[in-house]
PDB file of C-alpha atoms in Angstrom:
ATOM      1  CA  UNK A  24     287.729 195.410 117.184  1.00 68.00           C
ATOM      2  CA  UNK A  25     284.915 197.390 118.744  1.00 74.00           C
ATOM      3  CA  UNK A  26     282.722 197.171 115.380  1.00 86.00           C
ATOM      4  CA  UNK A  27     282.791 193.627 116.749  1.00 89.00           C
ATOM      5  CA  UNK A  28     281.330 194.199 120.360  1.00 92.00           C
ATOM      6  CA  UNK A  29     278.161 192.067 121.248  1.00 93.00           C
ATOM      7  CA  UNK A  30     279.168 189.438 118.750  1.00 96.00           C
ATOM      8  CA  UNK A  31     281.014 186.193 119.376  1.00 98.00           C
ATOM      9  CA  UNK A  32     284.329 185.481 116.946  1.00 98.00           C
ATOM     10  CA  UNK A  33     286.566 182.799 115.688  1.00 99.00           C
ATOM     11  CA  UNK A  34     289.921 185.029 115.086  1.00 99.00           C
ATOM     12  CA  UNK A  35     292.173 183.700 112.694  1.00 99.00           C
ATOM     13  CA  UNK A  36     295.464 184.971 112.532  1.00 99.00           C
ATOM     14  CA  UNK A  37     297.323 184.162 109.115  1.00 98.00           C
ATOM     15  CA  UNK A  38     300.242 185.098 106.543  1.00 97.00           C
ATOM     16  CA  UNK A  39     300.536 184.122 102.847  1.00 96.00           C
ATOM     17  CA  UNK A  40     304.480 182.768 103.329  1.00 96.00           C
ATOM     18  CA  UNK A  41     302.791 180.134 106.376  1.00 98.00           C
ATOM     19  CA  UNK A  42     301.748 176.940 104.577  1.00 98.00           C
ATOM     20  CA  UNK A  43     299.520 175.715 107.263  1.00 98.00           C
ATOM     21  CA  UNK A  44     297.684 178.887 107.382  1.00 98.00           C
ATOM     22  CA  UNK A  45     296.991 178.994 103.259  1.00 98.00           C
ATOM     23  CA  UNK A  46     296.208 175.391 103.603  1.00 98.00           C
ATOM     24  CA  UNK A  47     293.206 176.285 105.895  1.00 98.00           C
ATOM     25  CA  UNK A  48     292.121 179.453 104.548  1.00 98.00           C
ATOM     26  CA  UNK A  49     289.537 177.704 102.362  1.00 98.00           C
ATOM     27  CA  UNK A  50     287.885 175.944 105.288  1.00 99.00           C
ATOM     28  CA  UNK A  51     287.989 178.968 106.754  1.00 99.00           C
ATOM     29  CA  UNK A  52     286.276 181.154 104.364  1.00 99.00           C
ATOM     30  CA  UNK A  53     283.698 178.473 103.868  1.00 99.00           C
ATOM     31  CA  UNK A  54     282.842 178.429 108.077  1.00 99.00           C
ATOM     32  CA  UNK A  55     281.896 182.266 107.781  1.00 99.00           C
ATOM     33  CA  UNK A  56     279.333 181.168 105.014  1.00 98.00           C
ATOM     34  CA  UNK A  57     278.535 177.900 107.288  1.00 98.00           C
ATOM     35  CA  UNK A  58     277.720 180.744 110.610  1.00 98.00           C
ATOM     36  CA  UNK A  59     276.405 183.104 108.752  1.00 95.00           C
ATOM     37  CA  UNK A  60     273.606 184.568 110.719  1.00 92.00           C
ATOM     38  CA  UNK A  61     274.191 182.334 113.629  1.00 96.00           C
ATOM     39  CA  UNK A  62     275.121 185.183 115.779  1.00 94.00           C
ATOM     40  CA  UNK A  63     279.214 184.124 115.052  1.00 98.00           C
ATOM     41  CA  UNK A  64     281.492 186.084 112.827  1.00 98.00           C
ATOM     42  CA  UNK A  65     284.747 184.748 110.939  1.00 99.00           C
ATOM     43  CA  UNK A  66     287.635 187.386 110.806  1.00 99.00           C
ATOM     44  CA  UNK A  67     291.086 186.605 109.135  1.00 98.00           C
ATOM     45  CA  UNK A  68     293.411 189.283 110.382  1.00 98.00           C
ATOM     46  CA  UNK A  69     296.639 189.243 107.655  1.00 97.00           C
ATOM     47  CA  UNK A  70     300.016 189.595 109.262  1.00 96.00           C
ATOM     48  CA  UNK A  71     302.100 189.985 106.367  1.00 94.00           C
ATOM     49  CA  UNK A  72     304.315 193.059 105.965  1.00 88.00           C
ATOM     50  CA  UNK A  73     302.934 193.754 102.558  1.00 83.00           C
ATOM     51  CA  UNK A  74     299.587 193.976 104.152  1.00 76.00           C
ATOM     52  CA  UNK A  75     296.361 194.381 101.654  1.00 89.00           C
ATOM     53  CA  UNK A  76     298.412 193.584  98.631  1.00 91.00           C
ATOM     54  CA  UNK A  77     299.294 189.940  99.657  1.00 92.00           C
ATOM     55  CA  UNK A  78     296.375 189.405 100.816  1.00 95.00           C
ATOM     56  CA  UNK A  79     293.930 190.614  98.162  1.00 96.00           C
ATOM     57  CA  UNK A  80     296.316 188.673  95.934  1.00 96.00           C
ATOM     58  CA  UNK A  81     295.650 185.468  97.731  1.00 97.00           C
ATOM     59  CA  UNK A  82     291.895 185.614  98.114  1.00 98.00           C
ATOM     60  CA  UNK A  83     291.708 186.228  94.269  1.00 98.00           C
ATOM     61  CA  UNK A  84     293.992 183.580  93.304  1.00 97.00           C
ATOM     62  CA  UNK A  85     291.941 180.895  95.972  1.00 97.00           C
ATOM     63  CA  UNK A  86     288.806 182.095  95.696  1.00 98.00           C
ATOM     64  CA  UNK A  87     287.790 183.151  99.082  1.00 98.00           C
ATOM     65  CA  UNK A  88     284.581 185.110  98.754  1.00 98.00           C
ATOM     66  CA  UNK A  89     283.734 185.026 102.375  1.00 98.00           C
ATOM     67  CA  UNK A  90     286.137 186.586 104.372  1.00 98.00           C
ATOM     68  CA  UNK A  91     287.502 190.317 104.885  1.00 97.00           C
ATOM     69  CA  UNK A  92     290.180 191.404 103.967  1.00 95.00           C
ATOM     70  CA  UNK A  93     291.602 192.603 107.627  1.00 96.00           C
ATOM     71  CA  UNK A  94     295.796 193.702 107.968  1.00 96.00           C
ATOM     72  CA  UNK A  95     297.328 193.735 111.238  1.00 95.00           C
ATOM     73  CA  UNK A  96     299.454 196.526 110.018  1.00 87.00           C
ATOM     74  CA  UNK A  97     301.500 197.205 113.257  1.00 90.00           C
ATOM     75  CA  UNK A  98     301.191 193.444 114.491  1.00 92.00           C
ATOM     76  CA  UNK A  99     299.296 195.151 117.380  1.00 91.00           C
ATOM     77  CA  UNK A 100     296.346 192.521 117.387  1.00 93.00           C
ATOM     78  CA  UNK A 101     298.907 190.053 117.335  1.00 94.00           C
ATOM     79  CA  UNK A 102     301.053 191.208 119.663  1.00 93.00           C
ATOM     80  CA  UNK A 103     297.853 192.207 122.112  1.00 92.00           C
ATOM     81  CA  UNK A 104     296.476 188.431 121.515  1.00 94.00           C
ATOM     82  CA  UNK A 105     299.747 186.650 123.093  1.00 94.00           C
ATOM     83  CA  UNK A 106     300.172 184.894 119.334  1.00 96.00           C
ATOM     84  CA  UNK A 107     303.233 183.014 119.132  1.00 94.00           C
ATOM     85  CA  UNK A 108     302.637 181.221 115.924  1.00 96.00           C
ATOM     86  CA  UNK A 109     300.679 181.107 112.808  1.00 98.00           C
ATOM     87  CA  UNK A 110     298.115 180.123 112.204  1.00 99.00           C
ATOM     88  CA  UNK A 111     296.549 180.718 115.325  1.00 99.00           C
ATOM     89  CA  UNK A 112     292.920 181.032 116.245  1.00 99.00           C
ATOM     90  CA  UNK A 113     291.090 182.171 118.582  1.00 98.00           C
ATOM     91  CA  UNK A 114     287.094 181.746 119.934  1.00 98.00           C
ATOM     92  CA  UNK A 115     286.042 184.565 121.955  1.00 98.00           C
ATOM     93  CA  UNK A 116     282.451 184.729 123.289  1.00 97.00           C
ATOM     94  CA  UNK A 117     280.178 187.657 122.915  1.00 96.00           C
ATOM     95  CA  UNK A 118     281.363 189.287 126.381  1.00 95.00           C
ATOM     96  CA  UNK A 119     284.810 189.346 124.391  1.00 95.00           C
ATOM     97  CA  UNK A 120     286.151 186.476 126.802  1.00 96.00           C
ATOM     98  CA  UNK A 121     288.788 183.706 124.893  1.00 97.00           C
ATOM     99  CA  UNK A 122     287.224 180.323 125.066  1.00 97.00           C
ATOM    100  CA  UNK A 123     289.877 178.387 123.646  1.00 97.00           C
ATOM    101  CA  UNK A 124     293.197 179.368 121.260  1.00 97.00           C
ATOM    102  CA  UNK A 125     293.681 176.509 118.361  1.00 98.00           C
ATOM    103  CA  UNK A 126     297.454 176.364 117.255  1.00 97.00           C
ATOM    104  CA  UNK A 127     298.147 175.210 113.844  1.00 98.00           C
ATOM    105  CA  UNK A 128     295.716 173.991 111.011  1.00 98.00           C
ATOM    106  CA  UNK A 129     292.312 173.170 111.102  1.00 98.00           C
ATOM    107  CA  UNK A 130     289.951 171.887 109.093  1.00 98.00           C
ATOM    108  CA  UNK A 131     287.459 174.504 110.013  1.00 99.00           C
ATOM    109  CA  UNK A 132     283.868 173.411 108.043  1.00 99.00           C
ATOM    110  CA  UNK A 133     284.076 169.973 109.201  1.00 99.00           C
ATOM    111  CA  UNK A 134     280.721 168.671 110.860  1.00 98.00           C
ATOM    112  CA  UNK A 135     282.716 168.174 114.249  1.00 98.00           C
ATOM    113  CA  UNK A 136     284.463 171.483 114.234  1.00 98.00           C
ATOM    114  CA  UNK A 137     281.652 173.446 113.100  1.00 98.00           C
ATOM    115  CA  UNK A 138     279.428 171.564 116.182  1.00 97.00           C
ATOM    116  CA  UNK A 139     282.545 172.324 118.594  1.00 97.00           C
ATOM    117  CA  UNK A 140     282.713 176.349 117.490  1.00 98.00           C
ATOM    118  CA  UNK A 141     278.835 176.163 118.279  1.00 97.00           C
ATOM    119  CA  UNK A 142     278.905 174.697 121.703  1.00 96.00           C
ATOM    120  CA  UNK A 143     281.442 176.972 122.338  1.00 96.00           C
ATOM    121  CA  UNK A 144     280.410 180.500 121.421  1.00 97.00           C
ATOM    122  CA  UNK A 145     276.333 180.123 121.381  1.00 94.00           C
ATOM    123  CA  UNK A 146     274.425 180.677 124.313  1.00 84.00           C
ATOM    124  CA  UNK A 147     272.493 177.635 125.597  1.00 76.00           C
ATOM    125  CA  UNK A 148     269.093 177.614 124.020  1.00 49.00           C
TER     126      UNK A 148
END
């Protein structure tokens, strides 16, 4: 995670065997193109055993173009993060601080979501 200091993050913690996490993915993926050079990065982190192989799968197969491929291999972010379900997500500020934890799915590009990450994680102008 320190290739990730200075910047703010939504965290999205996921697995391809949690419904509510594939159903979101695709909002998800489209946010990071949505914040793109906003000064807010989008990272996916994979929890499933099989690691890169699920996941890989499941980007080609729904077309996210957007996101990283990033395995949790040891379930250390997890574990470090306090995550007791999937999907969660998290909003950490720049200063690496949480702002807020979302349990459950989300329809991540919507107008009102998208304004709410914002207010969140972008220094007042």
């Amino acid at each position: 995670m320190s290739d990730y200091k200075g910047t703010a993050l939504v965290i999205n913690f996921w697995a391809t065997w949690c419904p509510p996490c594939v159903a979101e993915m695709p909002s998800l993926d489209r946010l990071k193109a949505i914040l793109d050079d906003s000064g807010i990065d989008v990272l996916a982190i994979n929890e499933d055993r099989d690691g890169a192989t699920m996941a890989l799968k499941f980007y080609e197969a729904n077309g996210i173009t957007n996101l990283d491929v990033l395995i949790d291999r040891k379930m250390a972010l997890v574990k470090a993060a306090e995550v007791t379900g999937l999907p969660t997500t998290l909003l950490v500020d720049a200063d690496g601080n949480e702002i807020a934890a979302v349990i459950g799915e989300t329809e991540w590009d919507s107008p009102d979501v998208v304004a709410l990450v914002k207010a969140c994680l972008l220094p007042e102008s």
